[in-house]
Structure formats: C-alpha cells, structure tokens
PDB file of C-alpha atoms in Angstrom:
ATOM      1  CA  MET F 687     -21.667 -18.389  -4.774  1.00  0.00           C
ATOM      2  CA  THR F 688     -18.354 -16.730  -4.009  1.00  0.00           C
ATOM      3  CA  SER F 689     -18.240 -12.976  -4.499  1.00  0.00           C
ATOM      4  CA  LEU F 690     -15.174 -12.213  -6.598  1.00  0.00           C
ATOM      5  CA  GLY F 691     -13.246  -9.048  -7.286  1.00  0.00           C
ATOM      6  CA  PHE F 692     -10.136  -8.258  -9.281  1.00  0.00           C
ATOM      7  CA  GLY F 693      -7.125  -6.335  -8.032  1.00  0.00           C
ATOM      8  CA  ILE F 694      -3.900  -5.128  -9.608  1.00  0.00           C
ATOM      9  CA  ASP F 695      -0.859  -3.889  -7.693  1.00  0.00           C
ATOM     10  CA  ILE F 696       1.596  -1.785  -9.701  1.00  0.00           C
ATOM     11  CA  GLY F 697       5.137  -1.694  -8.346  1.00  0.00           C
ATOM     12  CA  GLY F 698       8.473  -0.478  -9.586  1.00  0.00           C
ATOM     13  CA  SER F 699       9.551  -3.920 -10.780  1.00  0.00           C
ATOM     14  CA  GLY F 700       6.329  -5.880 -11.285  1.00  0.00           C
ATOM     15  CA  VAL F 701       2.631  -5.497 -12.030  1.00  0.00           C
ATOM     16  CA  LYS F 702       0.654  -8.183 -10.190  1.00  0.00           C
ATOM     17  CA  GLY F 703      -2.978  -9.141 -10.644  1.00  0.00           C
ATOM     18  CA  ALA F 704      -5.357 -11.770  -9.316  1.00  0.00           C
ATOM     19  CA  LEU F 705      -8.953 -12.665  -8.668  1.00  0.00           C
ATOM     20  CA  VAL F 706      -9.881 -12.037  -5.039  1.00  0.00           C
ATOM     21  CA  ASP F 707     -12.436 -13.764  -2.844  1.00  0.00           C
ATOM     22  CA  LEU F 708     -14.105 -10.715  -1.308  1.00  0.00           C
ATOM     23  CA  ALA F 709     -15.559 -12.759   1.543  1.00  0.00           C
ATOM     24  CA  THR F 710     -12.232 -14.031   2.862  1.00  0.00           C
ATOM     25  CA  GLY F 711      -9.603 -11.650   1.465  1.00  0.00           C
ATOM     26  CA  THR F 712      -7.705 -14.511  -0.155  1.00  0.00           C
ATOM     27  CA  LEU F 713      -6.641 -14.908  -3.761  1.00  0.00           C
ATOM     28  CA  ALA F 714      -9.107 -16.974  -5.779  1.00  0.00           C
ATOM     29  CA  GLY F 715      -6.519 -18.792  -7.864  1.00  0.00           C
ATOM     30  CA  ASP F 716      -3.038 -17.982  -9.063  1.00  0.00           C
ATOM     31  CA  ARG F 717      -1.489 -14.535  -9.103  1.00  0.00           C
ATOM     32  CA  MET F 718      -0.012 -13.326 -12.392  1.00  0.00           C
ATOM     33  CA  ARG F 719       3.025 -11.058 -12.483  1.00  0.00           C
ATOM     34  CA  ILE F 720       4.277  -9.087 -15.480  1.00  0.00           C
ATOM     35  CA  PRO F 721       7.502  -7.047 -15.282  1.00  0.00           C
ATOM     36  CA  THR F 722       6.814  -3.324 -15.023  1.00  0.00           C
ATOM     37  CA  PRO F 723       7.582  -1.720 -18.393  1.00  0.00           C
ATOM     38  CA  GLN F 724      10.618   0.546 -18.476  1.00  0.00           C
ATOM     39  CA  PRO F 725       9.953   3.410 -18.646  1.00  0.00           C
ATOM     40  CA  ALA F 726       6.725   2.883 -16.705  1.00  0.00           C
ATOM     41  CA  THR F 727       4.704   5.474 -18.617  1.00  0.00           C
ATOM     42  CA  PRO F 728       0.920   5.657 -18.195  1.00  0.00           C
ATOM     43  CA  ASP F 729       0.253   4.171 -21.650  1.00  0.00           C
ATOM     44  CA  ALA F 730       2.768   1.349 -21.195  1.00  0.00           C
ATOM     45  CA  VAL F 731       1.408   0.416 -17.770  1.00  0.00           C
ATOM     46  CA  ALA F 732      -2.182   0.629 -19.064  1.00  0.00           C
ATOM     47  CA  ASP F 733      -1.256  -1.958 -21.692  1.00  0.00           C
ATOM     48  CA  VAL F 734      -0.035  -4.330 -18.946  1.00  0.00           C
ATOM     49  CA  VAL F 735      -3.208  -3.747 -16.920  1.00  0.00           C
ATOM     50  CA  ALA F 736      -5.252  -4.601 -20.008  1.00  0.00           C
ATOM     51  CA  GLU F 737      -3.191  -7.763 -20.553  1.00  0.00           C
ATOM     52  CA  LEU F 738      -3.894  -8.904 -16.996  1.00  0.00           C
ATOM     53  CA  VAL F 739      -7.620  -8.188 -17.245  1.00  0.00           C
ATOM     54  CA  GLU F 740      -7.843 -10.031 -20.568  1.00  0.00           C
ATOM     55  CA  THR F 741      -5.818 -13.007 -19.311  1.00  0.00           C
ATOM     56  CA  PHE F 742      -8.243 -13.509 -16.426  1.00  0.00           C
ATOM     57  CA  ASP F 743     -11.218 -12.809 -18.716  1.00  0.00           C
ATOM     58  CA  TRP F 744     -12.524 -10.412 -16.074  1.00  0.00           C
ATOM     59  CA  ALA F 745     -15.597  -8.292 -16.831  1.00  0.00           C
ATOM     60  CA  GLY F 746     -16.290  -6.695 -13.436  1.00  0.00           C
ATOM     61  CA  PRO F 747     -14.846  -3.669 -11.609  1.00  0.00           C
ATOM     62  CA  VAL F 748     -11.039  -3.373 -11.655  1.00  0.00           C
ATOM     63  CA  GLY F 749      -9.096  -2.046  -8.684  1.00  0.00           C
ATOM     64  CA  VAL F 750      -5.599  -0.688  -9.299  1.00  0.00           C
ATOM     65  CA  ALA F 751      -3.063   0.193  -6.591  1.00  0.00           C
ATOM     66  CA  LEU F 752      -0.431   2.715  -7.687  1.00  0.00           C
ATOM     67  CA  PRO F 753       2.642   4.164  -5.943  1.00  0.00           C
ATOM     68  CA  SER F 754       1.083   7.629  -6.151  1.00  0.00           C
ATOM     69  CA  VAL F 755      -1.121  10.090  -4.355  1.00  0.00           C
ATOM     70  CA  VAL F 756      -4.465   9.714  -6.169  1.00  0.00           C
ATOM     71  CA  LYS F 757      -7.162  12.389  -5.899  1.00  0.00           C
ATOM     72  CA  HIS F 758     -10.459  11.861  -7.721  1.00  0.00           C
ATOM     73  CA  GLY F 759      -8.766   9.407 -10.079  1.00  0.00           C
ATOM     74  CA  VAL F 760      -5.893  11.755 -10.964  1.00  0.00           C
ATOM     75  CA  THR F 761      -2.369  10.729  -9.983  1.00  0.00           C
ATOM     76  CA  GLN F 762      -0.559  13.602  -8.258  1.00  0.00           C
ATOM     77  CA  THR F 763       2.855  12.036  -7.570  1.00  0.00           C
ATOM     78  CA  ALA F 764       4.959   9.222  -9.011  1.00  0.00           C
ATOM     79  CA  ALA F 765       7.227   6.967  -6.947  1.00  0.00           C
ATOM     80  CA  ASN F 766       9.072   4.196  -8.824  1.00  0.00           C
ATOM     81  CA  VAL F 767       7.040   4.855 -11.984  1.00  0.00           C
ATOM     82  CA  ASP F 768       7.527   7.375 -14.791  1.00  0.00           C
ATOM     83  CA  LYS F 769       6.982  11.034 -13.866  1.00  0.00           C
ATOM     84  CA  ALA F 770       4.482  11.273 -16.748  1.00  0.00           C
ATOM     85  CA  TRP F 771       1.951   9.839 -14.286  1.00  0.00           C
ATOM     86  CA  ILE F 772       1.861  13.186 -12.471  1.00  0.00           C
ATOM     87  CA  GLY F 773      -1.382  14.902 -13.498  1.00  0.00           C
ATOM     88  CA  THR F 774      -2.700  11.865 -15.409  1.00  0.00           C
ATOM     89  CA  ASP F 775      -6.388  11.005 -15.049  1.00  0.00           C
ATOM     90  CA  ALA F 776      -5.688   7.353 -14.333  1.00  0.00           C
ATOM     91  CA  ASP F 777      -9.364   6.403 -14.044  1.00  0.00           C
ATOM     92  CA  GLU F 778     -10.086   7.828 -17.497  1.00  0.00           C
ATOM     93  CA  LEU F 779      -6.957   6.324 -19.036  1.00  0.00           C
ATOM     94  CA  LEU F 780      -7.670   2.812 -17.796  1.00  0.00           C
ATOM     95  CA  ALA F 781     -11.401   3.006 -18.512  1.00  0.00           C
ATOM     96  CA  LYS F 782     -10.644   3.939 -22.120  1.00  0.00           C
ATOM     97  CA  ARG F 783      -7.940   1.282 -22.482  1.00  0.00           C
ATOM     98  CA  LEU F 784     -10.204  -1.428 -21.042  1.00  0.00           C
ATOM     99  CA  GLY F 785     -13.353  -0.263 -22.798  1.00  0.00           C
ATOM    100  CA  ARG F 786     -15.146   0.174 -19.470  1.00  0.00           C
ATOM    101  CA  ASP F 787     -17.235   2.802 -17.760  1.00  0.00           C
ATOM    102  CA  VAL F 788     -15.050   4.981 -15.542  1.00  0.00           C
ATOM    103  CA  ASP F 789     -17.142   3.930 -12.528  1.00  0.00           C
ATOM    104  CA  ASP F 790     -15.841   0.378 -13.023  1.00  0.00           C
ATOM    105  CA  ILE F 791     -12.243   1.538 -12.440  1.00  0.00           C
ATOM    106  CA  GLY F 792     -10.885   2.240  -8.967  1.00  0.00           C
ATOM    107  CA  VAL F 793      -7.346   3.659  -8.787  1.00  0.00           C
ATOM    108  CA  LEU F 794      -5.867   4.350  -5.366  1.00  0.00           C
ATOM    109  CA  ASN F 795      -2.592   4.742  -3.509  1.00  0.00           C
ATOM    110  CA  ASP F 796      -0.820   1.422  -2.926  1.00  0.00           C
ATOM    111  CA  ALA F 797      -0.377   1.888   0.832  1.00  0.00           C
ATOM    112  CA  ASP F 798      -4.055   2.832   1.124  1.00  0.00           C
ATOM    113  CA  ALA F 799      -4.960  -0.347  -0.763  1.00  0.00           C
ATOM    114  CA  ALA F 800      -2.820  -2.508   1.525  1.00  0.00           C
ATOM    115  CA  GLY F 801      -4.318  -0.791   4.543  1.00  0.00           C
ATOM    116  CA  ILE F 802      -7.871  -1.441   3.328  1.00  0.00           C
ATOM    117  CA  ALA F 803      -7.027  -5.132   3.050  1.00  0.00           C
ATOM    118  CA  GLU F 804      -5.683  -5.233   6.600  1.00  0.00           C
ATOM    119  CA  VAL F 805      -8.697  -3.376   8.030  1.00  0.00           C
ATOM    120  CA  HIS F 806     -11.097  -5.747   6.270  1.00  0.00           C
ATOM    121  CA  PHE F 807      -9.272  -9.031   6.800  1.00  0.00           C
ATOM    122  CA  GLY F 808      -6.403  -8.544   9.261  1.00  0.00           C
ATOM    123  CA  ASP F 809      -6.236  -7.812  12.991  1.00  0.00           C
ATOM    124  CA  THR F 810      -9.769  -7.252  14.326  1.00  0.00           C
ATOM    125  CA  ARG F 811      -8.538  -4.224  16.294  1.00  0.00           C
ATOM    126  CA  ALA F 812      -7.832  -2.397  13.011  1.00  0.00           C
ATOM    127  CA  SER F 813     -11.483  -1.560  12.368  1.00  0.00           C
ATOM    128  CA  LYS F 814     -11.930   0.531  15.525  1.00  0.00           C
ATOM    129  CA  GLY F 815     -10.516   3.874  16.568  1.00  0.00           C
ATOM    130  CA  VAL F 816      -7.584   5.656  14.935  1.00  0.00           C
ATOM    131  CA  VAL F 817      -5.395   3.084  13.188  1.00  0.00           C
ATOM    132  CA  ALA F 818      -2.244   3.672  11.168  1.00  0.00           C
ATOM    133  CA  PHE F 819      -0.888   1.199   8.639  1.00  0.00           C
ATOM    134  CA  LEU F 820       2.803   1.745   7.863  1.00  0.00           C
ATOM    135  CA  THR F 821       4.835  -0.149   5.266  1.00  0.00           C
ATOM    136  CA  PHE F 822       8.607  -0.232   5.642  1.00  0.00           C
ATOM    137  CA  GLY F 823      10.374  -0.693   2.306  1.00  0.00           C
ATOM    138  CA  THR F 824      12.289   1.622  -0.015  1.00  0.00           C
ATOM    139  CA  GLY F 825      10.425   4.375   1.808  1.00  0.00           C
ATOM    140  CA  ILE F 826       7.680   4.395   4.424  1.00  0.00           C
ATOM    141  CA  GLY F 827       4.158   4.161   3.049  1.00  0.00           C
ATOM    142  CA  SER F 828       1.186   5.072   5.202  1.00  0.00           C
ATOM    143  CA  ALA F 829      -2.563   4.651   5.441  1.00  0.00           C
ATOM    144  CA  LEU F 830      -4.762   6.126   8.159  1.00  0.00           C
ATOM    145  CA  PHE F 831      -8.197   4.882   9.249  1.00  0.00           C
ATOM    146  CA  VAL F 832     -10.788   6.235  11.658  1.00  0.00           C
ATOM    147  CA  ASP F 833     -13.258   3.546  12.743  1.00  0.00           C
ATOM    148  CA  GLY F 834     -12.442   1.620   9.577  1.00  0.00           C
ATOM    149  CA  THR F 835     -12.877   4.589   7.225  1.00  0.00           C
ATOM    150  CA  LEU F 836      -9.836   5.550   5.145  1.00  0.00           C
ATOM    151  CA  VAL F 837      -8.334   9.035   5.299  1.00  0.00           C
ATOM    152  CA  PRO F 838      -6.706   8.817   1.850  1.00  0.00           C
ATOM    153  CA  ASN F 839      -3.290   9.834   0.581  1.00  0.00           C
ATOM    154  CA  THR F 840      -1.395  10.389   3.810  1.00  0.00           C
ATOM    155  CA  GLU F 841       2.353  10.776   3.378  1.00  0.00           C
ATOM    156  CA  PHE F 842       3.529  10.132   6.912  1.00  0.00           C
ATOM    157  CA  GLY F 843       6.800   8.638   5.734  1.00  0.00           C
ATOM    158  CA  HIS F 844       7.912  12.221   5.167  1.00  0.00           C
ATOM    159  CA  ILE F 845       7.291  13.623   8.641  1.00  0.00           C
ATOM    160  CA  GLU F 846      10.380  15.388   9.940  1.00  0.00           C
ATOM    161  CA  VAL F 847      12.303  13.459  12.573  1.00  0.00           C
ATOM    162  CA  ASP F 848      15.333  15.141  14.138  1.00  0.00           C
ATOM    163  CA  GLY F 849      15.657  17.517  11.205  1.00  0.00           C
ATOM    164  CA  VAL F 850      15.420  14.977   8.372  1.00  0.00           C
ATOM    165  CA  ASP F 851      12.743  13.213   6.351  1.00  0.00           C
ATOM    166  CA  GLY F 852      11.698  10.311   8.588  1.00  0.00           C
ATOM    167  CA  GLU F 853      11.937   7.590   5.959  1.00  0.00           C
ATOM    168  CA  THR F 854      15.534   8.426   5.078  1.00  0.00           C
ATOM    169  CA  ARG F 855      16.654   6.920   8.385  1.00  0.00           C
ATOM    170  CA  ALA F 856      13.853   4.514   9.301  1.00  0.00           C
ATOM    171  CA  ALA F 857      12.854   2.851   6.020  1.00  0.00           C
ATOM    172  CA  ALA F 858      13.925  -0.753   5.501  1.00  0.00           C
ATOM    173  CA  SER F 859      16.195   0.441   2.694  1.00  0.00           C
ATOM    174  CA  ALA F 860      18.221   2.442   5.227  1.00  0.00           C
ATOM    175  CA  ARG F 861      18.903  -0.743   7.178  1.00  0.00           C
ATOM    176  CA  ASP F 862      20.220  -2.407   4.023  1.00  0.00           C
ATOM    177  CA  THR F 863      22.169   0.587   2.712  1.00  0.00           C
ATOM    178  CA  GLU F 864      23.859   1.328   6.034  1.00  0.00           C
ATOM    179  CA  ASN F 865      24.260  -2.349   6.975  1.00  0.00           C
ATOM    180  CA  LEU F 866      22.440  -1.890  10.285  1.00  0.00           C
ATOM    181  CA  ASP F 867      21.623  -4.837  12.505  1.00  0.00           C
ATOM    182  CA  TYR F 868      18.035  -5.212  13.671  1.00  0.00           C
ATOM    183  CA  PRO F 869      18.550  -3.599  17.118  1.00  0.00           C
ATOM    184  CA  GLU F 870      20.188  -0.550  15.502  1.00  0.00           C
ATOM    185  CA  TRP F 871      17.418  -0.227  12.946  1.00  0.00           C
ATOM    186  CA  ALA F 872      14.658  -0.848  15.507  1.00  0.00           C
ATOM    187  CA  GLU F 873      16.006   2.083  17.535  1.00  0.00           C
ATOM    188  CA  ARG F 874      15.551   4.319  14.484  1.00  0.00           C
ATOM    189  CA  VAL F 875      12.067   2.952  13.816  1.00  0.00           C
ATOM    190  CA  SER F 876      11.148   3.590  17.453  1.00  0.00           C
ATOM    191  CA  ARG F 877      12.302   7.193  17.174  1.00  0.00           C
ATOM    192  CA  TYR F 878      10.260   7.660  13.991  1.00  0.00           C
ATOM    193  CA  LEU F 879       7.189   6.031  15.551  1.00  0.00           C
ATOM    194  CA  THR F 880       7.487   8.139  18.698  1.00  0.00           C
ATOM    195  CA  VAL F 881       7.302  11.347  16.648  1.00  0.00           C
ATOM    196  CA  PHE F 882       4.444   9.839  14.651  1.00  0.00           C
ATOM    197  CA  GLU F 883       2.408   8.771  17.675  1.00  0.00           C
ATOM    198  CA  ASN F 884       2.939  12.132  19.405  1.00  0.00           C
ATOM    199  CA  LEU F 885       1.290  13.812  16.407  1.00  0.00           C
ATOM    200  CA  LEU F 886      -1.660  11.442  15.930  1.00  0.00           C
ATOM    201  CA  TRP F 887      -2.119   9.409  19.126  1.00  0.00           C
ATOM    202  CA  PRO F 888      -3.317   6.311  17.237  1.00  0.00           C
ATOM    203  CA  ASP F 889      -4.967   3.363  18.972  1.00  0.00           C
ATOM    204  CA  LEU F 890      -3.040   0.830  16.891  1.00  0.00           C
ATOM    205  CA  ILE F 891      -0.141   0.813  14.438  1.00  0.00           C
ATOM    206  CA  VAL F 892      -0.006  -2.010  11.888  1.00  0.00           C
ATOM    207  CA  VAL F 893       3.435  -2.520  10.353  1.00  0.00           C
ATOM    208  CA  GLY F 894       3.917  -4.113   6.949  1.00  0.00           C
ATOM    209  CA  GLY F 895       6.261  -4.246   3.992  1.00  0.00           C
ATOM    210  CA  GLY F 896       8.771  -6.943   3.111  1.00  0.00           C
ATOM    211  CA  VAL F 897      10.572  -6.585   6.425  1.00  0.00           C
ATOM    212  CA  SER F 898       7.409  -7.686   8.260  1.00  0.00           C
ATOM    213  CA  LYS F 899       8.294 -11.256   7.249  1.00  0.00           C
ATOM    214  CA  LYS F 900      10.991 -11.081   9.922  1.00  0.00           C
ATOM    215  CA  SER F 901       8.903  -9.146  12.431  1.00  0.00           C
ATOM    216  CA  GLU F 902      10.189 -11.246  15.334  1.00  0.00           C
ATOM    217  CA  MET F 903      13.643  -9.727  14.749  1.00  0.00           C
ATOM    218  CA  TRP F 904      12.598  -6.115  15.320  1.00  0.00           C
ATOM    219  CA  VAL F 905       8.987  -5.544  16.399  1.00  0.00           C
ATOM    220  CA  PRO F 906       9.630  -6.791  19.975  1.00  0.00           C
ATOM    221  CA  LEU F 907      12.477  -4.261  20.192  1.00  0.00           C
ATOM    222  CA  LEU F 908      10.263  -1.233  19.497  1.00  0.00           C
ATOM    223  CA  THR F 909       9.863   1.167  22.407  1.00  0.00           C
ATOM    224  CA  VAL F 910       6.586   2.977  21.758  1.00  0.00           C
ATOM    225  CA  ARG F 911       3.388   3.339  23.771  1.00  0.00           C
ATOM    226  CA  THR F 912       1.012   2.451  20.918  1.00  0.00           C
ATOM    227  CA  PRO F 913       0.137  -1.238  20.452  1.00  0.00           C
ATOM    228  CA  ILE F 914       1.835  -2.716  17.368  1.00  0.00           C
ATOM    229  CA  ALA F 915       0.339  -5.367  15.099  1.00  0.00           C
ATOM    230  CA  VAL F 916       2.106  -7.081  12.203  1.00  0.00           C
ATOM    231  CA  ALA F 917       0.353  -7.008   8.832  1.00  0.00           C
ATOM    232  CA  SER F 918      -1.064 -10.412   7.991  1.00  0.00           C
ATOM    233  CA  LEU F 919      -1.726 -10.284   4.232  1.00  0.00           C
ATOM    234  CA  LYS F 920       1.921  -9.699   3.283  1.00  0.00           C
ATOM    235  CA  ASN F 921       2.532  -9.387  -0.481  1.00  0.00           C
ATOM    236  CA  HIS F 922      -1.114  -9.900  -1.429  1.00  0.00           C
ATOM    237  CA  ALA F 923      -2.414  -6.887   0.516  1.00  0.00           C
ATOM    238  CA  GLY F 924      -2.236  -4.446  -2.395  1.00  0.00           C
ATOM    239  CA  ILE F 925      -4.123  -6.757  -4.740  1.00  0.00           C
ATOM    240  CA  VAL F 926      -6.779  -7.599  -2.149  1.00  0.00           C
ATOM    241  CA  GLY F 927      -7.258  -3.986  -1.075  1.00  0.00           C
ATOM    242  CA  ALA F 928      -7.520  -2.769  -4.663  1.00  0.00           C
ATOM    243  CA  ALA F 929     -10.214  -5.351  -5.397  1.00  0.00           C
ATOM    244  CA  VAL F 930     -12.154  -4.349  -2.257  1.00  0.00           C
ATOM    245  CA  ALA F 931     -11.836  -0.646  -3.088  1.00  0.00           C
ATOM    246  CA  ALA F 932     -13.146  -1.136  -6.630  1.00  0.00           C
ATOM    247  CA  ASN F 933     -16.010  -3.314  -5.448  1.00  0.00           C
ATOM    248  CA  GLU F 934     -17.085  -0.942  -2.673  1.00  0.00           C
ATOM    249  CA  GLY F 935     -16.413   2.336  -4.516  1.00  0.00           C
ATOM    250  CA  LEU F 936     -13.726   3.379  -2.039  1.00  0.00           C
ATOM    251  CA  ALA F 937     -11.353   4.746  -4.682  1.00  0.00           C
ATOM    252  CA  HIS F 938     -13.513   7.611  -5.942  1.00  0.00           C
TER     253      HIS F 938
END
C-alpha cells in the first residue's frame, strides 16, 4: 500500500496542495491551486488551507510551507504574505482551524521544504556532506543540510556582496527588472555564489526556482569551485517537502 502524505505550499499568488507519494516524492493525483487571498492574513490563509484539506478529504498530518522564518511553529517574518503573520503561532492557528492535534500540523519555511524534497528525492549527492539549496526568484531562498539533516531558517539570500544585499543583484527578478541577458546575470550569480561558498565551503549547491527550467542557459556559465546541481522537483518541491516534513516530524 502506498504511503501518502499531504503538502500545501503557500505563495504570494497561489496556495497549492496535493497528496504526495512519500515513497517516490511524486504527486499522487492532481494538484489543486487556490488564489492567495488578498490581504493574505493568517485567518484568510487558514481558511484556504482548510478548503484544500477538506477537498482532498485528508485526515492525516498536514505539512504547510510558508514564505517565512518559522521557529517552533511561530512565524517570525512575512515575505509576500500579510505582515500579521509575524509572531503568529501558525501551528496552533491551523490545528484549531482544521480541528486537529497540533502535532498533526507541520509548518516550515518554503525554501526549507523545497530543500527537504530535493534531499529526499533529488540528486543522490544531496544527502551527504554540507549541501546548500538555493532558489532564485523574487529573492534568493536558501536551505542548508549537513549529512541530510536540515539547519532550518537560513537567510543566505541576504548575505552582503560588494556592499549590498546579495539577492538585490543576483535574484532572478533582478535579471528581469534590469533586462540582463543570461551571461550578464550568470556573472552576478557567480559573484554571489563565490561569497557564499567562501563562507560555508559546501560540498554541493543545488539551484532551483523558476529560472531552473532554463538551467542550460546559465548554469554552465557559473564560475565557482563548488559542484552545482539543478533542482529536479521544480514547482512541486514545496508541496512534496511539506508533506515529508509533516510525516517525519521535521517541522517542529
């Protein structure tokens, strides 16, 4: 019998949920997407989470990936969601809204969730040594693992590079905003990654985010010493990682 989990990925524009095959890291059926409520307050988002859980008639643990630093179930920051999330006990809120025990709710940072999915189901090298998972999008999200164990809530997108916040020049949004071609942008990413690798000396860097769909346009241009792998789960990583985290108690 297939071991199933349920994951939800909360983004600035959409809340996505699906059943997950925990043996393979694939979605067990269709994904459902509901537009993120505006404003994306904790109560409004909790209602959408409840709608997803009820639609799938899911009674097991629920994993939720949020664009926030999450410590012991409490959201400490809020990126692309309402600032009311800051200081909210998300585990308690969702447990109450879903009528579940708080131990059945696992809320974690969205980059951490995506990283968990890649470590479990992506490149086999990602489960050994010091591995960094970096998502290039509006900003730069990060997840750090040591021998497959997550070091939660890293914010490496904000390391200082040449006097500025690293993601302001190297995020995928900077390429779009400044109309950079891939070689120009790859030079900036290389500079960011060089500072990053000089601080942490990782064994592998896994790059993800929407821009990873065109990895052949920029990854070969990177000039860094650390081996680079391209994330394999793409847009499903957050959902899959959230389901794994809830099932294995990684979000508490």
